[in-house]
Every structure is written in C-alpha cells, then in structure tokens.
Amino acid sequence: MGGERGPEKPRGAGGALSPAARRQQRQRDRREKLAREKKAGASTNASAAAGAGGAASKRPPAGGSARGEVKRARKESSSGSEDDVGDDSVDESGDDAKGPGAAGGDDDAVERTGAYGSYGRTDGRMSVEDDEWATAPRTWAALAPYLSDYHDKKIWAPFYYDGAAGKRLRDAGFTRVVHKREDFFRRINDRVFVKSVSAVVDNPPYTGKGMKERVLRALVDADVPFCLLLPLGVLHTATVREILDPEHVQALIPRRCWVSKSGQREVPFKYLVWLCYKMRMPRDLVLMPDT
C-alpha cells in the first residue's frame, strides 16, 4: 500500500479506459499484427525461394480463385477506324476467354494493358486487388427496361474483360452492340466511330487512382451519352461533379447487382449506381427493384 505507483492510464467513469486510450491501444495492436504478418510473409517467401533452387517457379492454376484470375496479362489490340457496318454486333474472343491461372509473374502485381490501356500503379502494373468483374445476365436484364429507347440503337461496350458482355447485352434486348478488345482511350479519339455510337453502356474497371474520373472525362470530352455501373460514392465526389453537367445526370440505383469472376459463381454487390449522362430517360432518379 505504501509503495510508489506508476502513472495511471487515462480512465473514464468506472475505471474504464478512456476512448482516446482505447483508440491508441487498438492502433498499437494493429501495428503489432501487421509487423508479425510481414515477418511471417518474409520467412515464407525466403523458404519458397530456397526450395526452388533459384529456378523460376511455375505456379499452379488458381482453381477458381480471384487471385488466379488477376494473373492473366492482356495483350493490347490495335484499333482501326471502322464504319458503322463493320462494328455492329461484334465480339472477339482471345486470351481473356481463357480460365484463371493462365500466366505467371509476381504474386503482388501483374502487367495490365488492353481494353482500357495501362492503369493502376504508376509503373504500369496493378496489385492483386482486382476490381474487374463480369456483369451477370440478370443484371443486364434488370437494366434493359430503363434503356428501351436504345434497344435498336448502336451501343458500345468497350471494357472487354471475359468478352461475354456483348452477348449478354444482346440477350437482354440490345440488338446493335459493339464489344471488341481494344484500347478504350485510343478508340474514344476515333471521332468517326464515336459519332456513330448512340451510347456507351458498360461496367468499367476503375482500379487505380483517378481511373473513374479519367474514363468519365474521356466520354464527356467525346460528347457520347453513357450509362456506367460505378460505386455509389461517385455521386458525392467533387471531381465527378466538376466533370459532369448536373443538368444531364441521371441515376438508376439497384438494390444489388450480380457479378462474377470469369468461370466462377455469381455474387451480389451493393452500393452501386448506373450513372447515366445525356441518356434522356423519363426520370432522373430510379430506385430499381431487387433482382
């Protein structure tokens, strides 16, 4: 009882740690956990390198995992200036149609070029946190009634991924779909082609800082109407509000959207929006029913 006592931790009512002290404790716990995981990962990598004897390792297919799907590099296709007749209802299969685990490389990054050019990290590569997902047929079917004025018009789905979006759009009722593997940022500057397109309808990738804004700015600069599936948060960002004229913005908000990795089962995503621009729909805001 008579000994010296050290400094007491800040405590609230009833002797409990104060909110500030609890936050500091959680931060310390997180830092220690990260340090342990990093140390364990370095040890695992060193063991794997020693076991390989310095030879290049061959990784097995991902077996349906999203990580394996990310490791497939895309070859950039050149795009020519084609007329309306040559572009209608086009699908081209290629490396994107192959299953997961088709290519090796670093476990934390892969080369990324193709339907939208290089994006992601500043060195032209991207992390394994991949946000590319194929839009499920039921999601396209739920969207189609709201775009009935475009069923017989030429629409462009420029973001290729597994190459199946063109067929899924046609199955949903869109009869003139352009869906080819080509560099979006190069093709959008083909004024003859862009003038022949009535609208862009797609679920774009947006990995990498500023990718959403870059896609939107390219479409606005080309003056082509669009309907894109994006995170709901884009409606709050100052940059998007600066890019888009609010007079032409409309939004279709689904309860959830079904998507999938190539060859895998469909999963539901929430907090998304079909951001529409200059689509001239009857209503500016629609809360879509669940699918």
Tab-separated table of C-alpha atoms in Angstrom:
chain	number	residue	atom	x	y	z
A	1	MET	CA	0.000	0.000	0.000
A	2	GLY	CA	2.862	2.347	0.803
A	3	GLY	CA	4.908	1.727	-2.388
A	4	GLU	CA	5.212	4.118	-5.290
A	5	ARG	CA	2.653	3.903	-8.082
A	6	GLY	CA	3.461	4.479	-11.746
A	7	PRO	CA	1.498	6.846	-13.968
A	8	GLU	CA	-2.057	5.694	-14.484
A	9	LYS	CA	-3.610	5.285	-17.898
A	10	PRO	CA	-6.410	7.727	-18.680
A	11	ARG	CA	-9.617	6.205	-17.474
A	12	GLY	CA	-13.212	7.229	-17.814
A	13	ALA	CA	-16.077	6.736	-15.454
A	14	GLY	CA	-15.982	3.471	-13.508
A	15	GLY	CA	-12.247	2.954	-14.064
A	16	ALA	CA	-12.560	2.003	-17.769
A	17	LEU	CA	-10.034	3.181	-20.346
A	18	SER	CA	-10.926	6.465	-21.930
A	19	PRO	CA	-11.946	6.496	-25.655
A	20	ALA	CA	-8.602	8.050	-26.589
A	21	ALA	CA	-6.692	5.344	-24.706
A	22	ARG	CA	-8.758	2.614	-26.341
A	23	ARG	CA	-8.028	4.048	-29.781
A	24	GLN	CA	-4.317	4.152	-29.032
A	25	GLN	CA	-4.427	0.537	-27.804
A	26	ARG	CA	-6.212	-0.607	-30.975
A	27	GLN	CA	-3.653	1.212	-33.122
A	28	ARG	CA	-0.786	-0.461	-31.249
A	29	ASP	CA	-2.458	-3.858	-31.662
A	30	ARG	CA	-2.884	-3.306	-35.408
A	31	ARG	CA	0.740	-2.227	-35.840
A	32	GLU	CA	1.986	-5.270	-33.953
A	33	LYS	CA	-0.245	-7.578	-36.003
A	34	LEU	CA	0.983	-6.089	-39.285
A	35	ALA	CA	4.587	-6.445	-38.151
A	36	ARG	CA	4.022	-10.110	-37.289
A	37	GLU	CA	2.324	-10.814	-40.622
A	38	LYS	CA	5.091	-9.069	-42.553
A	39	LYS	CA	7.757	-11.041	-40.731
A	40	ALA	CA	5.887	-14.312	-41.325
A	41	GLY	CA	5.442	-13.495	-45.032
A	42	ALA	CA	9.140	-12.719	-45.470
A	43	SER	CA	10.037	-16.013	-43.837
A	44	THR	CA	7.638	-17.937	-46.099
A	45	ASN	CA	8.985	-16.276	-49.254
A	46	ALA	CA	12.576	-16.993	-48.241
A	47	SER	CA	11.757	-20.674	-47.675
A	48	ALA	CA	9.984	-20.938	-51.027
A	49	ALA	CA	12.925	-19.329	-52.833
A	50	ALA	CA	15.385	-21.725	-51.195
A	51	GLY	CA	13.242	-24.732	-52.121
A	52	ALA	CA	13.069	-23.672	-55.739
A	53	GLY	CA	16.892	-23.748	-56.019
A	54	GLY	CA	16.936	-20.418	-57.811
A	55	ALA	CA	14.843	-21.705	-60.743
A	56	ALA	CA	11.792	-19.802	-61.973
A	57	SER	CA	8.793	-21.297	-60.195
A	58	LYS	CA	5.652	-22.339	-62.007
A	59	ARG	CA	2.515	-21.552	-60.119
A	60	PRO	CA	-0.481	-23.910	-60.364
A	61	PRO	CA	-3.802	-22.618	-61.688
A	62	ALA	CA	-5.755	-20.645	-59.152
A	63	GLY	CA	-8.571	-23.187	-59.172
A	64	GLY	CA	-11.322	-20.592	-59.400
A	65	SER	CA	-9.847	-18.028	-57.023
A	66	ALA	CA	-9.974	-14.301	-57.756
A	67	ARG	CA	-6.200	-14.152	-57.206
A	68	GLY	CA	-5.580	-16.569	-60.067
A	69	GLU	CA	-7.896	-14.570	-62.319
A	70	VAL	CA	-5.874	-11.427	-61.775
A	71	LYS	CA	-2.653	-13.049	-63.029
A	72	ARG	CA	-3.658	-13.126	-66.674
A	73	ALA	CA	-1.941	-10.478	-68.731
A	74	ARG	CA	-3.855	-8.920	-71.563
A	75	LYS	CA	-2.447	-8.199	-74.989
A	76	GLU	CA	-3.356	-4.836	-76.349
A	77	SER	CA	-5.165	-4.965	-79.642
A	78	SER	CA	-4.794	-2.243	-82.203
A	79	SER	CA	-7.925	-0.403	-83.234
A	80	GLY	CA	-8.681	0.815	-86.701
A	81	SER	CA	-11.193	3.333	-87.902
A	82	GLU	CA	-14.169	1.172	-88.847
A	83	ASP	CA	-17.530	2.263	-90.108
A	84	ASP	CA	-20.960	1.538	-88.716
A	85	VAL	CA	-21.446	-1.662	-90.680
A	86	GLY	CA	-18.178	-3.239	-89.610
A	87	ASP	CA	-18.633	-2.515	-85.886
A	88	ASP	CA	-22.182	-3.695	-85.240
A	89	SER	CA	-22.738	-6.764	-83.081
A	90	VAL	CA	-19.077	-7.705	-82.911
A	91	ASP	CA	-17.470	-9.980	-80.333
A	92	GLU	CA	-13.900	-11.166	-80.452
A	93	SER	CA	-12.621	-13.902	-78.188
A	94	GLY	CA	-8.994	-14.077	-77.214
A	95	ASP	CA	-6.783	-14.521	-74.202
A	96	ASP	CA	-9.493	-13.036	-71.979
A	97	ALA	CA	-11.701	-16.062	-72.575
A	98	LYS	CA	-9.188	-18.439	-71.004
A	99	GLY	CA	-9.601	-19.720	-67.464
A	100	PRO	CA	-7.817	-18.369	-64.397
A	101	GLY	CA	-4.185	-19.000	-63.644
A	102	ALA	CA	-3.014	-18.725	-67.245
A	103	ALA	CA	0.083	-16.624	-66.605
A	104	GLY	CA	2.862	-16.438	-64.028
A	105	GLY	CA	4.642	-13.431	-62.585
A	106	ASP	CA	4.962	-11.593	-59.317
A	107	ASP	CA	2.457	-12.577	-56.691
A	108	ASP	CA	1.714	-8.937	-55.891
A	109	ALA	CA	1.438	-7.389	-59.342
A	110	VAL	CA	0.831	-8.221	-62.988
A	111	GLU	CA	1.140	-6.339	-66.250
A	112	ARG	CA	-2.139	-4.672	-67.170
A	113	THR	CA	-2.827	-3.459	-70.674
A	114	GLY	CA	-5.708	-3.984	-73.065
A	115	ALA	CA	-9.242	-2.713	-73.320
A	116	TYR	CA	-8.544	0.383	-71.271
A	117	GLY	CA	-4.784	0.869	-71.583
A	118	SER	CA	-2.323	0.574	-68.704
A	119	TYR	CA	-3.736	1.556	-65.353
A	120	GLY	CA	-3.189	1.070	-61.654
A	121	ARG	CA	0.215	1.795	-60.144
A	122	THR	CA	2.426	4.461	-61.660
A	123	ASP	CA	4.757	1.813	-63.084
A	124	GLY	CA	2.011	0.456	-65.333
A	125	ARG	CA	1.271	-2.540	-63.142
A	126	MET	CA	-1.536	-3.288	-60.742
A	127	SER	CA	-1.940	-5.061	-57.422
A	128	VAL	CA	-3.801	-8.316	-56.951
A	129	GLU	CA	-6.697	-6.318	-55.542
A	130	ASP	CA	-8.590	-6.571	-58.828
A	131	ASP	CA	-11.996	-4.938	-59.243
A	132	GLU	CA	-12.794	-6.307	-62.678
A	133	TRP	CA	-15.998	-8.331	-62.586
A	134	ALA	CA	-18.204	-9.705	-65.343
A	135	THR	CA	-21.741	-8.324	-65.155
A	136	ALA	CA	-24.216	-11.180	-64.812
A	137	PRO	CA	-27.053	-11.672	-67.337
A	138	ARG	CA	-29.674	-10.921	-64.679
A	139	THR	CA	-28.056	-7.526	-64.021
A	140	TRP	CA	-28.214	-6.594	-67.718
A	141	ALA	CA	-31.805	-7.864	-67.873
A	142	ALA	CA	-32.756	-5.637	-64.935
A	143	LEU	CA	-31.208	-2.597	-66.642
A	144	ALA	CA	-32.663	-3.153	-70.114
A	145	PRO	CA	-36.245	-1.870	-69.500
A	146	TYR	CA	-34.913	1.528	-68.438
A	147	LEU	CA	-32.927	1.866	-71.677
A	148	SER	CA	-35.648	0.701	-74.045
A	149	ASP	CA	-35.019	3.666	-76.373
A	150	TYR	CA	-31.561	2.205	-77.065
A	151	HIS	CA	-32.542	-1.385	-77.839
A	152	ASP	CA	-32.316	-0.797	-81.592
A	153	LYS	CA	-29.558	1.796	-81.491
A	154	LYS	CA	-25.818	1.257	-81.716
A	155	ILE	CA	-24.281	0.972	-78.260
A	156	TRP	CA	-20.653	0.457	-77.365
A	157	ALA	CA	-19.486	-1.789	-74.514
A	158	PRO	CA	-15.751	-1.009	-74.591
A	159	PHE	CA	-14.486	-2.806	-71.483
A	160	TYR	CA	-13.762	-6.366	-72.542
A	161	TYR	CA	-12.797	-8.495	-69.513
A	162	ASP	CA	-14.133	-12.001	-70.384
A	163	GLY	CA	-15.527	-10.955	-73.772
A	164	ALA	CA	-19.093	-12.043	-72.940
A	165	ALA	CA	-20.728	-8.657	-72.287
A	166	GLY	CA	-21.738	-8.243	-75.941
A	167	LYS	CA	-23.733	-11.471	-75.977
A	168	ARG	CA	-25.281	-10.733	-72.596
A	169	LEU	CA	-26.382	-7.291	-73.775
A	170	ARG	CA	-27.931	-8.769	-76.918
A	171	ASP	CA	-29.699	-11.399	-74.830
A	172	ALA	CA	-31.106	-8.525	-72.743
A	173	GLY	CA	-32.611	-6.916	-75.867
A	174	PHE	CA	-29.901	-4.646	-77.301
A	175	THR	CA	-29.619	-5.551	-80.986
A	176	ARG	CA	-26.610	-3.479	-82.099
A	177	VAL	CA	-23.695	-3.972	-79.727
A	178	VAL	CA	-20.029	-3.166	-80.349
A	179	HIS	CA	-17.875	-5.187	-77.982
A	180	LYS	CA	-14.262	-5.663	-79.062
A	181	ARG	CA	-10.956	-5.887	-77.274
A	182	GLU	CA	-9.207	-2.607	-77.950
A	183	ASP	CA	-7.688	0.319	-76.101
A	184	PHE	CA	-10.596	2.412	-74.869
A	185	PHE	CA	-8.574	5.597	-74.524
A	186	ARG	CA	-7.342	5.287	-78.092
A	187	ARG	CA	-10.702	4.313	-79.597
A	188	ILE	CA	-12.544	7.159	-77.884
A	189	ASN	CA	-10.492	9.566	-80.014
A	190	ASP	CA	-11.771	7.995	-83.248
A	191	ARG	CA	-14.331	10.704	-83.968
A	192	VAL	CA	-15.923	8.907	-86.915
A	193	PHE	CA	-16.597	5.830	-84.790
A	194	VAL	CA	-17.750	7.766	-81.738
A	195	LYS	CA	-20.262	9.784	-83.781
A	196	SER	CA	-21.815	6.520	-84.971
A	197	VAL	CA	-22.415	5.362	-81.385
A	198	SER	CA	-25.660	6.279	-79.620
A	199	ALA	CA	-24.414	5.459	-76.128
A	200	VAL	CA	-21.785	3.650	-74.078
A	201	VAL	CA	-23.296	1.051	-71.746
A	202	ASP	CA	-20.898	-0.954	-69.611
A	203	ASN	CA	-19.417	-1.897	-66.242
A	204	PRO	CA	-15.922	-0.358	-66.420
A	205	PRO	CA	-12.899	-1.271	-64.335
A	206	TYR	CA	-11.698	1.537	-62.113
A	207	THR	CA	-8.626	0.175	-60.351
A	208	GLY	CA	-6.022	2.869	-59.860
A	209	LYS	CA	-6.191	6.362	-58.552
A	210	GLY	CA	-8.264	8.594	-60.794
A	211	MET	CA	-9.374	5.860	-63.229
A	212	LYS	CA	-13.102	6.562	-62.828
A	213	GLU	CA	-12.509	10.240	-63.417
A	214	ARG	CA	-10.312	9.558	-66.436
A	215	VAL	CA	-12.967	7.359	-68.076
A	216	LEU	CA	-15.731	9.872	-67.370
A	217	ARG	CA	-13.702	12.797	-68.663
A	218	ALA	CA	-12.883	10.956	-71.899
A	219	LEU	CA	-16.564	10.209	-72.509
A	220	VAL	CA	-17.651	13.765	-71.726
A	221	ASP	CA	-14.942	15.221	-73.967
A	222	ALA	CA	-16.108	12.929	-76.779
A	223	ASP	CA	-19.714	14.030	-76.156
A	224	VAL	CA	-21.109	10.489	-76.132
A	225	PRO	CA	-24.011	9.581	-73.797
A	226	PHE	CA	-23.276	6.822	-71.335
A	227	CYS	CA	-24.677	4.519	-68.670
A	228	LEU	CA	-21.919	3.083	-66.450
A	229	LEU	CA	-22.053	0.874	-63.387
A	230	LEU	CA	-19.951	2.613	-60.723
A	231	PRO	CA	-19.643	2.842	-56.937
A	232	LEU	CA	-22.466	4.867	-55.444
A	233	GLY	CA	-19.907	7.188	-53.863
A	234	VAL	CA	-19.111	8.820	-57.210
A	235	LEU	CA	-22.237	10.927	-56.776
A	236	HIS	CA	-20.594	12.579	-53.771
A	237	THR	CA	-17.178	13.363	-55.214
A	238	ALA	CA	-16.269	16.920	-56.114
A	239	THR	CA	-14.254	15.808	-59.142
A	240	VAL	CA	-17.177	13.991	-60.757
A	241	ARG	CA	-19.421	16.970	-60.097
A	242	GLU	CA	-16.860	19.144	-61.830
A	243	ILE	CA	-16.628	16.807	-64.853
A	244	LEU	CA	-20.368	16.300	-65.372
A	245	ASP	CA	-23.038	18.890	-66.033
A	246	PRO	CA	-25.691	18.203	-63.327
A	247	GLU	CA	-28.429	19.073	-65.809
A	248	HIS	CA	-27.642	15.886	-67.750
A	249	VAL	CA	-27.022	13.484	-64.840
A	250	GLN	CA	-29.478	10.685	-64.091
A	251	ALA	CA	-29.123	7.726	-61.755
A	252	LEU	CA	-30.520	4.215	-61.615
A	253	ILE	CA	-29.812	2.742	-58.181
A	254	PRO	CA	-30.119	-1.048	-57.951
A	255	ARG	CA	-30.774	-2.832	-54.676
A	256	ARG	CA	-27.870	-5.088	-55.649
A	257	CYS	CA	-26.048	-6.179	-58.793
A	258	TRP	CA	-24.918	-9.700	-59.615
A	259	VAL	CA	-21.382	-10.088	-60.939
A	260	SER	CA	-18.768	-12.820	-61.216
A	261	LYS	CA	-15.162	-13.563	-61.940
A	262	SER	CA	-14.615	-15.477	-65.181
A	263	GLY	CA	-15.861	-19.042	-64.769
A	264	GLN	CA	-16.993	-18.555	-61.169
A	265	ARG	CA	-20.364	-18.276	-59.471
A	266	GLU	CA	-22.301	-15.012	-59.344
A	267	VAL	CA	-22.137	-12.886	-56.216
A	268	PRO	CA	-24.231	-9.823	-55.263
A	269	PHE	CA	-22.677	-6.361	-54.908
A	270	LYS	CA	-24.391	-3.445	-53.186
A	271	TYR	CA	-23.816	0.328	-53.088
A	272	LEU	CA	-23.550	0.694	-56.859
A	273	VAL	CA	-25.219	3.062	-59.297
A	274	TRP	CA	-25.906	3.096	-63.009
A	275	LEU	CA	-24.597	6.615	-63.629
A	276	CYS	CA	-26.307	7.940	-66.741
A	277	TYR	CA	-25.331	11.039	-68.675
A	278	LYS	CA	-27.276	12.601	-71.531
A	279	MET	CA	-29.356	9.413	-71.821
A	280	ARG	CA	-32.631	11.394	-71.806
A	281	MET	CA	-34.580	8.916	-69.687
A	282	PRO	CA	-38.072	9.817	-68.413
A	283	ARG	CA	-36.948	10.037	-64.769
A	284	ASP	CA	-33.764	11.433	-63.226
A	285	LEU	CA	-33.725	9.075	-60.244
A	286	VAL	CA	-34.934	5.487	-60.147
A	287	LEU	CA	-34.704	3.073	-57.212
A	288	MET	CA	-34.589	-0.235	-59.046
A	289	PRO	CA	-36.256	-3.312	-57.517
A	290	ASP	CA	-34.191	-6.186	-56.241
A	291	THR	CA	-33.112	-8.949	-58.634
